[in-house]
mmCIF file of C-alpha atoms in Angstrom:
data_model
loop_
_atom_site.group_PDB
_atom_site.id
_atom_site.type_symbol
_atom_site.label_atom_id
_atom_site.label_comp_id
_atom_site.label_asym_id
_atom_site.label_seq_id
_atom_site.Cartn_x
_atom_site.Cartn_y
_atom_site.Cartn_z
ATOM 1 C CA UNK A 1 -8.355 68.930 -48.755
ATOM 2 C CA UNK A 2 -7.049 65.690 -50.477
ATOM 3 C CA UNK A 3 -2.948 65.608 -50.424
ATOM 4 C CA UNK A 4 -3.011 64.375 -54.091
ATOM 5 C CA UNK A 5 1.086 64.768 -54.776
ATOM 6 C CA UNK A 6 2.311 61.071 -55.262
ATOM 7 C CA UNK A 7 5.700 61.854 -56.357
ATOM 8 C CA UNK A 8 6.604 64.414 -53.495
ATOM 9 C CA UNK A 9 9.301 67.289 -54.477
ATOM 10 C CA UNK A 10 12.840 65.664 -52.111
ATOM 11 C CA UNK A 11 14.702 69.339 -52.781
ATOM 12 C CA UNK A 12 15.833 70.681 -49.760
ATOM 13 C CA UNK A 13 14.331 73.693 -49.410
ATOM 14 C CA UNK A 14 15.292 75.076 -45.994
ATOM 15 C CA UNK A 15 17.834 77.877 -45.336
ATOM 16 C CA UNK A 16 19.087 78.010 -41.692
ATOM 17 C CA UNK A 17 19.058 81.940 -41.069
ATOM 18 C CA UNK A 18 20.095 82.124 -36.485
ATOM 19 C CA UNK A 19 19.808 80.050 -34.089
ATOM 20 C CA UNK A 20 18.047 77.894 -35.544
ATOM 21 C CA UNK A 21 15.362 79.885 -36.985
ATOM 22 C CA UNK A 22 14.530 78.472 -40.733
ATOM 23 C CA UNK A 23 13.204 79.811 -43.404
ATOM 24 C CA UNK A 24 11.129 76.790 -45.404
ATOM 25 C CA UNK A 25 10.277 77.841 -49.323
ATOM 26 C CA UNK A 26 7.253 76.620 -50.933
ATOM 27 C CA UNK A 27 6.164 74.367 -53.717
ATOM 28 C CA UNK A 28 3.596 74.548 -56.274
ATOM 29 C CA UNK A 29 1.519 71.425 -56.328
ATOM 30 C CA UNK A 30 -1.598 70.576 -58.382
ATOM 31 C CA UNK A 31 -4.958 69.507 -56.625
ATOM 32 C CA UNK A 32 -5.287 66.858 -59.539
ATOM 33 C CA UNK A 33 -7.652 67.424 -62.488
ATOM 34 C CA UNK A 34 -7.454 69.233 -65.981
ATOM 35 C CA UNK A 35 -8.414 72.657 -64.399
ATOM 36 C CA UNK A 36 -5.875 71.351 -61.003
ATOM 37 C CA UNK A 37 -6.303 74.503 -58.338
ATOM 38 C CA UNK A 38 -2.460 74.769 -57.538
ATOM 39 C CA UNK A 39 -1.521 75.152 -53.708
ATOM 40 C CA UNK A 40 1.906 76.433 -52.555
ATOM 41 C CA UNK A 41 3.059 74.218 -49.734
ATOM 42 C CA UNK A 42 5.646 74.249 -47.485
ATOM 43 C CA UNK A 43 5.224 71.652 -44.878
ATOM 44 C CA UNK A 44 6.291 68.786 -44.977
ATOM 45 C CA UNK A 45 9.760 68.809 -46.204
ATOM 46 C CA UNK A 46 12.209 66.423 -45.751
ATOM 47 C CA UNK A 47 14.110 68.542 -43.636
ATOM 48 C CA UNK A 48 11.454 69.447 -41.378
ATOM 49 C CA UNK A 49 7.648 67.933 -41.394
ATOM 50 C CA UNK A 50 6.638 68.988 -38.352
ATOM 51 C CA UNK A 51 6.018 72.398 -36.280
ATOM 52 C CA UNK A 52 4.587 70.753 -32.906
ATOM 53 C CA UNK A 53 2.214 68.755 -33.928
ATOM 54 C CA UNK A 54 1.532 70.748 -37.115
ATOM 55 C CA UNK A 55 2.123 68.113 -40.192
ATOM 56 C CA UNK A 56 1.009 69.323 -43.753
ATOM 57 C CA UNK A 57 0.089 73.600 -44.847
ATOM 58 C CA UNK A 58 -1.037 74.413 -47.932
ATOM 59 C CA UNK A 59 -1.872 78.099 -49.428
ATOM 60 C CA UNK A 60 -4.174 78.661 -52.231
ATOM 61 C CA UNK A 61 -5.493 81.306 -54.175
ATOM 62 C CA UNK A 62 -6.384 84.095 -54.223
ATOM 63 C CA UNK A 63 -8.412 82.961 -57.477
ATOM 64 C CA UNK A 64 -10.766 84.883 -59.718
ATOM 65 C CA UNK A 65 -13.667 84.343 -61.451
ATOM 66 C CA UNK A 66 -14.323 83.440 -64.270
ATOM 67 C CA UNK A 67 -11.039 81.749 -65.002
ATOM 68 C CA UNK A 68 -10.405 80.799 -61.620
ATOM 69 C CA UNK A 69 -9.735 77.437 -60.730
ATOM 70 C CA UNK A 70 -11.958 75.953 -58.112
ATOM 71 C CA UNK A 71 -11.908 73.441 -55.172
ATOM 72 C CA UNK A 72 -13.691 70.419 -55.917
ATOM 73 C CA UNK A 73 -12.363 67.930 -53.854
ATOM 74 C CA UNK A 74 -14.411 64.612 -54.080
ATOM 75 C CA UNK A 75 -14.612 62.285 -50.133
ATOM 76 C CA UNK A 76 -11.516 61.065 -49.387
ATOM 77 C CA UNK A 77 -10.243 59.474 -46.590
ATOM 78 C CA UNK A 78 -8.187 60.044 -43.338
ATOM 79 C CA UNK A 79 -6.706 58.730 -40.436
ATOM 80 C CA UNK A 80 -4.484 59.921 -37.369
ATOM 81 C CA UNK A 81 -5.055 63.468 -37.962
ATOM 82 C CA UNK A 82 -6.955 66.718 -37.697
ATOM 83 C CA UNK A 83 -7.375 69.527 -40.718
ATOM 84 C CA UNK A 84 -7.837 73.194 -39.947
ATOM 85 C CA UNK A 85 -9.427 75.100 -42.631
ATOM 86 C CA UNK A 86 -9.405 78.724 -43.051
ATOM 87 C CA UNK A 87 -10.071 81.517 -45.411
ATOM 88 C CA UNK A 88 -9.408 84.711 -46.246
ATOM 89 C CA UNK A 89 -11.621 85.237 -49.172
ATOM 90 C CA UNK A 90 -14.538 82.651 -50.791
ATOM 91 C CA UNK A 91 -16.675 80.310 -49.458
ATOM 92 C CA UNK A 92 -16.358 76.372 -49.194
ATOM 93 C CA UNK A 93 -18.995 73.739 -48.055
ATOM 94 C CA UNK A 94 -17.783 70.296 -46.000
ATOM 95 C CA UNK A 95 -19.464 67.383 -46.088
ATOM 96 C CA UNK A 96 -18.390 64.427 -43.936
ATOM 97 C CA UNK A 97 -19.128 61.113 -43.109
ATOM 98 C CA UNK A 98 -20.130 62.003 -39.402
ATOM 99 C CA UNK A 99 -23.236 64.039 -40.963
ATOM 100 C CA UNK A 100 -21.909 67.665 -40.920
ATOM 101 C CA UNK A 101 -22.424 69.707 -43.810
ATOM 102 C CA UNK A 102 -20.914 73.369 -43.102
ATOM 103 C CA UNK A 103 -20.392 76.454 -44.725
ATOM 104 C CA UNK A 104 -16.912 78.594 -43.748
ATOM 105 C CA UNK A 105 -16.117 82.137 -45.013
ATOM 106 C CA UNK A 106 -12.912 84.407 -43.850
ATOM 107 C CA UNK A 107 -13.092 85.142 -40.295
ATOM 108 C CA UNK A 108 -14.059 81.099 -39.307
ATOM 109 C CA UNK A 109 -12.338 77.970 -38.679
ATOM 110 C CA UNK A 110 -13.652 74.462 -39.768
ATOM 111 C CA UNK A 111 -11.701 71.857 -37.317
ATOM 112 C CA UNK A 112 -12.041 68.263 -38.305
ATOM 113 C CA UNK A 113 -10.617 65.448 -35.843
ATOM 114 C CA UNK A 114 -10.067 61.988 -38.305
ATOM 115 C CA UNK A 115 -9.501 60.149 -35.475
ATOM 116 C CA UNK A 116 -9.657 57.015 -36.170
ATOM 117 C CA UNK A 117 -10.844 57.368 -39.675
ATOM 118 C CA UNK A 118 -13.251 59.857 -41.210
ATOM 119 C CA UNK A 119 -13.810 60.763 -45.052
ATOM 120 C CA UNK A 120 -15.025 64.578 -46.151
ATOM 121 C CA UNK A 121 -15.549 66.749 -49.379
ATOM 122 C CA UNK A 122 -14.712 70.211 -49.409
ATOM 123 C CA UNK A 123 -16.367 72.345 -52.552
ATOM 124 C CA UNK A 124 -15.845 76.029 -52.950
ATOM 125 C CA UNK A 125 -19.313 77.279 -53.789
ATOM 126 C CA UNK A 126 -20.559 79.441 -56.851
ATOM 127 C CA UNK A 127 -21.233 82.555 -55.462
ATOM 128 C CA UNK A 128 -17.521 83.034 -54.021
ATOM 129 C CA UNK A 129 -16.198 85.032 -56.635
ATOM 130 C CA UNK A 130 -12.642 84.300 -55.337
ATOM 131 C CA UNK A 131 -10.689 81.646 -53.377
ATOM 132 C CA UNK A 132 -8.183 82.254 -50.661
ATOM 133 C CA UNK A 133 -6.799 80.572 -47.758
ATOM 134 C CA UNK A 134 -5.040 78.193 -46.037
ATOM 135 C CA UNK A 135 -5.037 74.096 -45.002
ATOM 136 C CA UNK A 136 -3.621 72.817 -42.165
ATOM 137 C CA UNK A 137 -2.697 69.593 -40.618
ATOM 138 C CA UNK A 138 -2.587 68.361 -36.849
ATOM 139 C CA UNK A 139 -1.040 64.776 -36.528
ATOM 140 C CA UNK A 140 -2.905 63.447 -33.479
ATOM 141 C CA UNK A 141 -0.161 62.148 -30.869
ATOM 142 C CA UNK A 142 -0.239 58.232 -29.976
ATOM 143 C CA UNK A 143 -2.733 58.143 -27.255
ATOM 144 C CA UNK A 144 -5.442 59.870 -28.841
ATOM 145 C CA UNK A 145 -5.280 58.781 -32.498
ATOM 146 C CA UNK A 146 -7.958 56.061 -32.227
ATOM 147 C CA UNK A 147 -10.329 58.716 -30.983
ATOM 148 C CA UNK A 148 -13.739 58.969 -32.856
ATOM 149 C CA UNK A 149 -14.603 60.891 -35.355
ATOM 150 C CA UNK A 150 -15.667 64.644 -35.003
ATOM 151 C CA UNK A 151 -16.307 67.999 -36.521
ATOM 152 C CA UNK A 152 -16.190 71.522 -35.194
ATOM 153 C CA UNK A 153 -16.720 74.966 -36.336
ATOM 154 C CA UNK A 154 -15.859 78.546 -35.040
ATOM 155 C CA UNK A 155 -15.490 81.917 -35.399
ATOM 156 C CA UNK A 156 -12.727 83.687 -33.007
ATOM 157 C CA UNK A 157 -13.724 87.679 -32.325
ATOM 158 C CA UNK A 158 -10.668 90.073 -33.663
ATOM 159 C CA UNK A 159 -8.239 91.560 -30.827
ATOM 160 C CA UNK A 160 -6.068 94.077 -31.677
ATOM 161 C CA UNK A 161 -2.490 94.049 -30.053
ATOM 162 C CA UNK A 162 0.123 96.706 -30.267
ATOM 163 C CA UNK A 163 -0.172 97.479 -34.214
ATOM 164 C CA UNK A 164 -1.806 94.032 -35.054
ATOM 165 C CA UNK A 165 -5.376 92.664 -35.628
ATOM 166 C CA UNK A 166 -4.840 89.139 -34.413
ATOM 167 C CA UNK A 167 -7.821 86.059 -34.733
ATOM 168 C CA UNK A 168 -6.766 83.642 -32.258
ATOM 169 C CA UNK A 169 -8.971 79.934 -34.014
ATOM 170 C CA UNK A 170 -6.755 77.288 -32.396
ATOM 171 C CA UNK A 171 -5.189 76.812 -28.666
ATOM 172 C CA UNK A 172 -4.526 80.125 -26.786
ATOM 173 C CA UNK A 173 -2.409 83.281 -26.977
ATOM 174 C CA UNK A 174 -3.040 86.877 -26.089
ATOM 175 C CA UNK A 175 -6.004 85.906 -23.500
ATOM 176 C CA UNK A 176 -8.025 84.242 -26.072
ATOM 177 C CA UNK A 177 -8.787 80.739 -25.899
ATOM 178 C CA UNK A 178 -10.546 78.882 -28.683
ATOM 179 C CA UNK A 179 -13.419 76.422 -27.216
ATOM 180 C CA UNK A 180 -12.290 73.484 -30.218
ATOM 181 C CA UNK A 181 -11.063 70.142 -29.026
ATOM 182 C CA UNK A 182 -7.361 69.682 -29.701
ATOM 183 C CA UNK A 183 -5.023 66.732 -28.015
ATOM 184 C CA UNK A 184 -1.501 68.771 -27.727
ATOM 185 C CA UNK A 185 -0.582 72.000 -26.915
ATOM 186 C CA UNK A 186 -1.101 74.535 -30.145
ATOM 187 C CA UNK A 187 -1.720 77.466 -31.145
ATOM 188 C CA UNK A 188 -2.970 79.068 -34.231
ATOM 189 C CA UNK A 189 -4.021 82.747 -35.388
ATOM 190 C CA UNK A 190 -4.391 85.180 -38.004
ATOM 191 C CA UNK A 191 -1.702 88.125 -37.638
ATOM 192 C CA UNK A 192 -2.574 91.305 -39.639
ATOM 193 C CA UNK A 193 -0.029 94.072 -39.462
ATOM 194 C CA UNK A 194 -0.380 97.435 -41.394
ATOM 195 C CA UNK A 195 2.498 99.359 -43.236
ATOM 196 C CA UNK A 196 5.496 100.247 -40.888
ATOM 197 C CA UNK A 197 3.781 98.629 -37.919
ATOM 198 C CA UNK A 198 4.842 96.537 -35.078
ATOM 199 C CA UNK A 199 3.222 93.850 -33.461
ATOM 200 C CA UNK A 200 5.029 91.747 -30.194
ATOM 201 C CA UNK A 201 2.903 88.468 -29.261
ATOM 202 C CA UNK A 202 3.926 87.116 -26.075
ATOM 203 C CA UNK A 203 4.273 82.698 -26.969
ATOM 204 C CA UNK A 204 4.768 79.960 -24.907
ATOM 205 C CA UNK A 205 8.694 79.342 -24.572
ATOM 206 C CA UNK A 206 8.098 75.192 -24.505
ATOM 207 C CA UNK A 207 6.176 75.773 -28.390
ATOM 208 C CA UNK A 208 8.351 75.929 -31.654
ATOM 209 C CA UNK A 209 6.742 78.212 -33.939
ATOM 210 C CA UNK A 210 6.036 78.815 -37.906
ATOM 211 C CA UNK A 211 4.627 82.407 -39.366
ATOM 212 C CA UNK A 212 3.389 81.338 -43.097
ATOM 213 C CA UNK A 213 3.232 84.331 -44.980
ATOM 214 C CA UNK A 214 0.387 85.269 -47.111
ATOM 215 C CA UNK A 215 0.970 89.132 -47.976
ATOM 216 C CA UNK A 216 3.523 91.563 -47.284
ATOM 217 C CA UNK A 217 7.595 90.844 -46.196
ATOM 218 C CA UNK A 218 7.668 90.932 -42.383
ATOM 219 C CA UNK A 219 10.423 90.904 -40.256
ATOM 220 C CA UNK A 220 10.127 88.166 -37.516
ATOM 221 C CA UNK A 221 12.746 88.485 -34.854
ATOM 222 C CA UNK A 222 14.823 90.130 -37.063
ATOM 223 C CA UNK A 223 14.791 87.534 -39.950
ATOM 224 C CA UNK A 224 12.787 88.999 -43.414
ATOM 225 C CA UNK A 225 10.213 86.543 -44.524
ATOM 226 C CA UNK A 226 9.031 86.781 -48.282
ATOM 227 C CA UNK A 227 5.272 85.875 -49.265
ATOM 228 C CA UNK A 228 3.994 81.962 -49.298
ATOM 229 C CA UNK A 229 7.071 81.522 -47.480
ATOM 230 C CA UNK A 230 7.300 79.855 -43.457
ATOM 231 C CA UNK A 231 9.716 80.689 -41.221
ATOM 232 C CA UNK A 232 10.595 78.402 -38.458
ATOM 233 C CA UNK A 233 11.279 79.647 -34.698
ATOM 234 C CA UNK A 234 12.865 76.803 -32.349
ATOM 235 C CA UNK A 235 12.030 76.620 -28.796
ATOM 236 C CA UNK A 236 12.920 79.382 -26.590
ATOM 237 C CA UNK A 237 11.513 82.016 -27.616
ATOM 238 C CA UNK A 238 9.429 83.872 -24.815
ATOM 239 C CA UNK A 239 8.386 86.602 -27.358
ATOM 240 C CA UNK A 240 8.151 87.042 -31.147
ATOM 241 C CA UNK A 241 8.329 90.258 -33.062
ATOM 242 C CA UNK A 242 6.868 90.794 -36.191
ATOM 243 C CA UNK A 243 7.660 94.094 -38.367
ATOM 244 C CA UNK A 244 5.767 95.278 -41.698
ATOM 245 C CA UNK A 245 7.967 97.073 -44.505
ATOM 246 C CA UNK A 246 6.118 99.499 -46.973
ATOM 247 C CA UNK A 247 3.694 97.077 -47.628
ATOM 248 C CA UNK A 248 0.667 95.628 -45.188
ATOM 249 C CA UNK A 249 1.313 91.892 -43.963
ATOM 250 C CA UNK A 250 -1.168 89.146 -43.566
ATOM 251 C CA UNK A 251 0.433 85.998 -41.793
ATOM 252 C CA UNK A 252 -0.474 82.580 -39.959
ATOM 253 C CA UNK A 253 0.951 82.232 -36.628
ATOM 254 C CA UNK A 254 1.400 78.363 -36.146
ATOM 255 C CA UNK A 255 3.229 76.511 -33.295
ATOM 256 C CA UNK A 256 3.164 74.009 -30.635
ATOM 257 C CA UNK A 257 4.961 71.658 -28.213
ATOM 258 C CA UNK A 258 7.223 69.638 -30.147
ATOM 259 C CA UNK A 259 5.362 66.578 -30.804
ATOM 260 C CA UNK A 260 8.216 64.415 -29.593
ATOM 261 C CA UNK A 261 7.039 60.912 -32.009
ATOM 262 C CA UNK A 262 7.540 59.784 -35.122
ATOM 263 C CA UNK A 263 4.732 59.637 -37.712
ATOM 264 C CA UNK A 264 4.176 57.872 -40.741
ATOM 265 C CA UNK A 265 2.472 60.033 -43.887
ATOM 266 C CA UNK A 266 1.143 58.735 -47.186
ATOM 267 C CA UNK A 267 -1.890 60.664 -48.950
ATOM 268 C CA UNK A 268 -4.071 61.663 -46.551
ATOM 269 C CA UNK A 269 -3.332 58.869 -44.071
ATOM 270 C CA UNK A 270 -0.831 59.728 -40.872
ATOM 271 C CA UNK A 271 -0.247 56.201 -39.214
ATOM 272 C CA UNK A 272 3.031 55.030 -37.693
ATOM 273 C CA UNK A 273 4.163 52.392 -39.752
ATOM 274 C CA UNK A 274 4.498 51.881 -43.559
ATOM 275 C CA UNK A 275 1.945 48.651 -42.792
ATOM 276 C CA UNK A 276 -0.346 50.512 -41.060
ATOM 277 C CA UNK A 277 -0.337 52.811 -44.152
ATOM 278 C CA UNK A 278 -0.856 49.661 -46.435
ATOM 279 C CA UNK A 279 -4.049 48.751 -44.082
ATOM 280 C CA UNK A 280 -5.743 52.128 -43.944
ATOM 281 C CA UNK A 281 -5.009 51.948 -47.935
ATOM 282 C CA UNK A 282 -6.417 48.444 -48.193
ATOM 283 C CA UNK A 283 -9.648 48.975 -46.259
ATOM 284 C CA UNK A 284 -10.618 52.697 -48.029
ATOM 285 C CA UNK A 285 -9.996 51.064 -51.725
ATOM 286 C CA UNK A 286 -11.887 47.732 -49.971
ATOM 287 C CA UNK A 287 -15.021 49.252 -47.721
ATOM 288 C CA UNK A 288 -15.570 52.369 -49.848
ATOM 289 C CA UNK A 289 -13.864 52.584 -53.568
ATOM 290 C CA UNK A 290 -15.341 48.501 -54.153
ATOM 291 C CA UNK A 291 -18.382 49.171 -51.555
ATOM 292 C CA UNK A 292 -17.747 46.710 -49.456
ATOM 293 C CA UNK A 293 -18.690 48.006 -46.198
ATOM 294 C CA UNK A 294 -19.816 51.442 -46.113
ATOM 295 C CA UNK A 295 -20.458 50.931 -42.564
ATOM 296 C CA UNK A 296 -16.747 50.686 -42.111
ATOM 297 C CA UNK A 297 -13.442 52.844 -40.962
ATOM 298 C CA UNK A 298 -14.519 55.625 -43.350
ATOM 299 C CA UNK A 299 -18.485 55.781 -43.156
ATOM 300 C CA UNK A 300 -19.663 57.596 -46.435
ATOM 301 C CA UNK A 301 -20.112 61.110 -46.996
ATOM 302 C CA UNK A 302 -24.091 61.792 -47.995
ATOM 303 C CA UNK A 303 -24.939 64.731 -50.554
ATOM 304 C CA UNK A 304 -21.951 65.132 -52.559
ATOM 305 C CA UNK A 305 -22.646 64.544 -56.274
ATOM 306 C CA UNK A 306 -19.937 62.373 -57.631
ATOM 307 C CA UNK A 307 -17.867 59.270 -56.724
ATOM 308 C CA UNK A 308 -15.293 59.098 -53.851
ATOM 309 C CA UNK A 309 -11.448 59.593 -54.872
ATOM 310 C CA UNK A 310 -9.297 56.367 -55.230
ATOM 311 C CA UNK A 311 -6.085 55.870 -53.550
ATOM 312 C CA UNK A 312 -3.022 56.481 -55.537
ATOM 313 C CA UNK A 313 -0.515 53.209 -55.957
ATOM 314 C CA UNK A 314 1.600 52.722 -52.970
ATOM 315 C CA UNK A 315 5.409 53.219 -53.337
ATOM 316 C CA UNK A 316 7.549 50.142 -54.175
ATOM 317 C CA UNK A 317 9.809 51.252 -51.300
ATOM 318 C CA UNK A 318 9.011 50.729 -47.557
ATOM 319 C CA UNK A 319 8.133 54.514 -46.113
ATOM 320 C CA UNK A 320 10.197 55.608 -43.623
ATOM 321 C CA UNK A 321 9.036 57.665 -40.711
ATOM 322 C CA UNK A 322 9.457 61.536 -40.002
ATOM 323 C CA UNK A 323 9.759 63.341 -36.900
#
């Protein structure tokens, strides 16, 4: 997915609940185009862009058919970072310029490591009725961000734990641990609760954590979280305890060790320096937009009909890095 916001919302949107527990509120953005599919995202934020090593999430759907809007995002380019897709209804097909093309449905996790630099389409597909799910963000830390290029795919097997039905696709928790290449210590899974049920997942103490909710107003160690929003769990916590109300919920479970460096972010880039940012910029409007080199950072993306996404116009200000 393409990060096409060039004029980023600066609200602060963070309440600080206990102890340093957050809750972070989404923000409707448009995925560009006259029929835009609008996301809700709620990292980053200027108060907080990271979760571990988590840097960007973005909810969408659930769309419908006919009127719904679809995914059609044309190759586009990134650096520094990996993106975790995952659905819970519809189908999408990824095309990058390491040769994959893939398929994922609900129930399976496309992982794709930039690297060093990497373009990609995503394209829901016409016989999803419906679209629904999430995209996620990993900003790779400094001594693996030049790594090469590479795409994974898997499906985790359901466990259920106390009340819960929990997928485990990224890192380890509850026994399960996921066979995809990741360069810090995360963790991601699916967390399904039903109606008055109770659900206690033992985490890593050294991880911060985020639950983005999708359906349903849990209670997470005592805090209420409403739908599409994230709450934020500092480091500490040996245990976290999540509570349905009257109604089922259906939540992300995100978290890692805090990264512990500063990043640069612009578009789809993650660097660590506002010139850096201008070079990865400068060789993707270069190599690919004015063919130049399609041999280059990027590669090219083979099969997708239509022409590769321009960058948007750089701020006139210097960016400024988050941590």
């Amino acid at each position: 997915m393409s990060n096409l916001e060039q004029h980023p919302d600066e609200d602060v949107i963070i309440t600080t609940v206990a102890d340093g527990t957050e809750i972070l509120e989404p923000r409707e953005v448009p995925l560009g185009g006259q029929r835009a599919l609008l996301v809700r995202r709620t990292l980053p934020q200027r108060a907080r862009s990271l979760i571990g090593a988590w840097c960007f999430a973005d909810s969408f759907g659930p769309t419908q058919a006919p009127a719904a809007r679809t995914m059609d995002t044309r190759p586009h380019p990134h650096t520094g970072l990996q993106t975790v897709s995952w659905l819970y209804a519809g189908k999408l097909e990824h095309r990058d310029s390491v040769g994959s093309l893939a398929h994922i449905v609900p129930g399976q996790v496309n992982l794709m490591t930039a690297g060093r630099g990497i373009q990609h389409s995503e394209v829901s597909t016409e016989d999803a009725r419906s679209l629904h799910g999430v995209q996620l963000w990993v900003a790779l830390p400094e001594a693996s961000r030049w790594t090469q290029p590479l795409f994974e795919h898997y499906m985790p097997s359901p466990v259920l734990h106390g009340d819960a039905t929990v997928r485990v696709f990224l890192g380890e928790l509850l026994g399960q641990s996921v066979p995809l290449t990741t360069f810090s210590p995360l963790v991601a899974a699916q967390v399904d609760v039903p109606a008055g049920g109770e659900v206690r997942l033992p985490v890593n103490p050294a991880f911060e954590h985020g639950l983005l909710v999708d359906a349903g107003r849990p209670v997470l160690n005592g805090v209420e979280v409403g739908a599409d929003q994230l709450c934020y769990v500092p480091p500490g916590s040996a245990e976290l305890v999540v509570r349905a109300g009257d109604a089922a919920v259906r939540a992300l479970l995100i978290g890692g060790e805090p990264l512990g460096e500063q990043i640069v972010m612009w578009w789809n880039f993650v660097g660590r320096s506002h010139d850096e940012i201008v070079s990865f910029r400068q060789e993707w409007q270069s190599e690919v937009i004015g063919e130049a080199d399609p041999e280059g950072r990027f590669g090219v993306v083979s099969g997708y009909d239509g022409d590769p996404l321009p960058a948007p116009v750089l701020p006139n200000a210097r960016l400024q890095p988050r941590h």
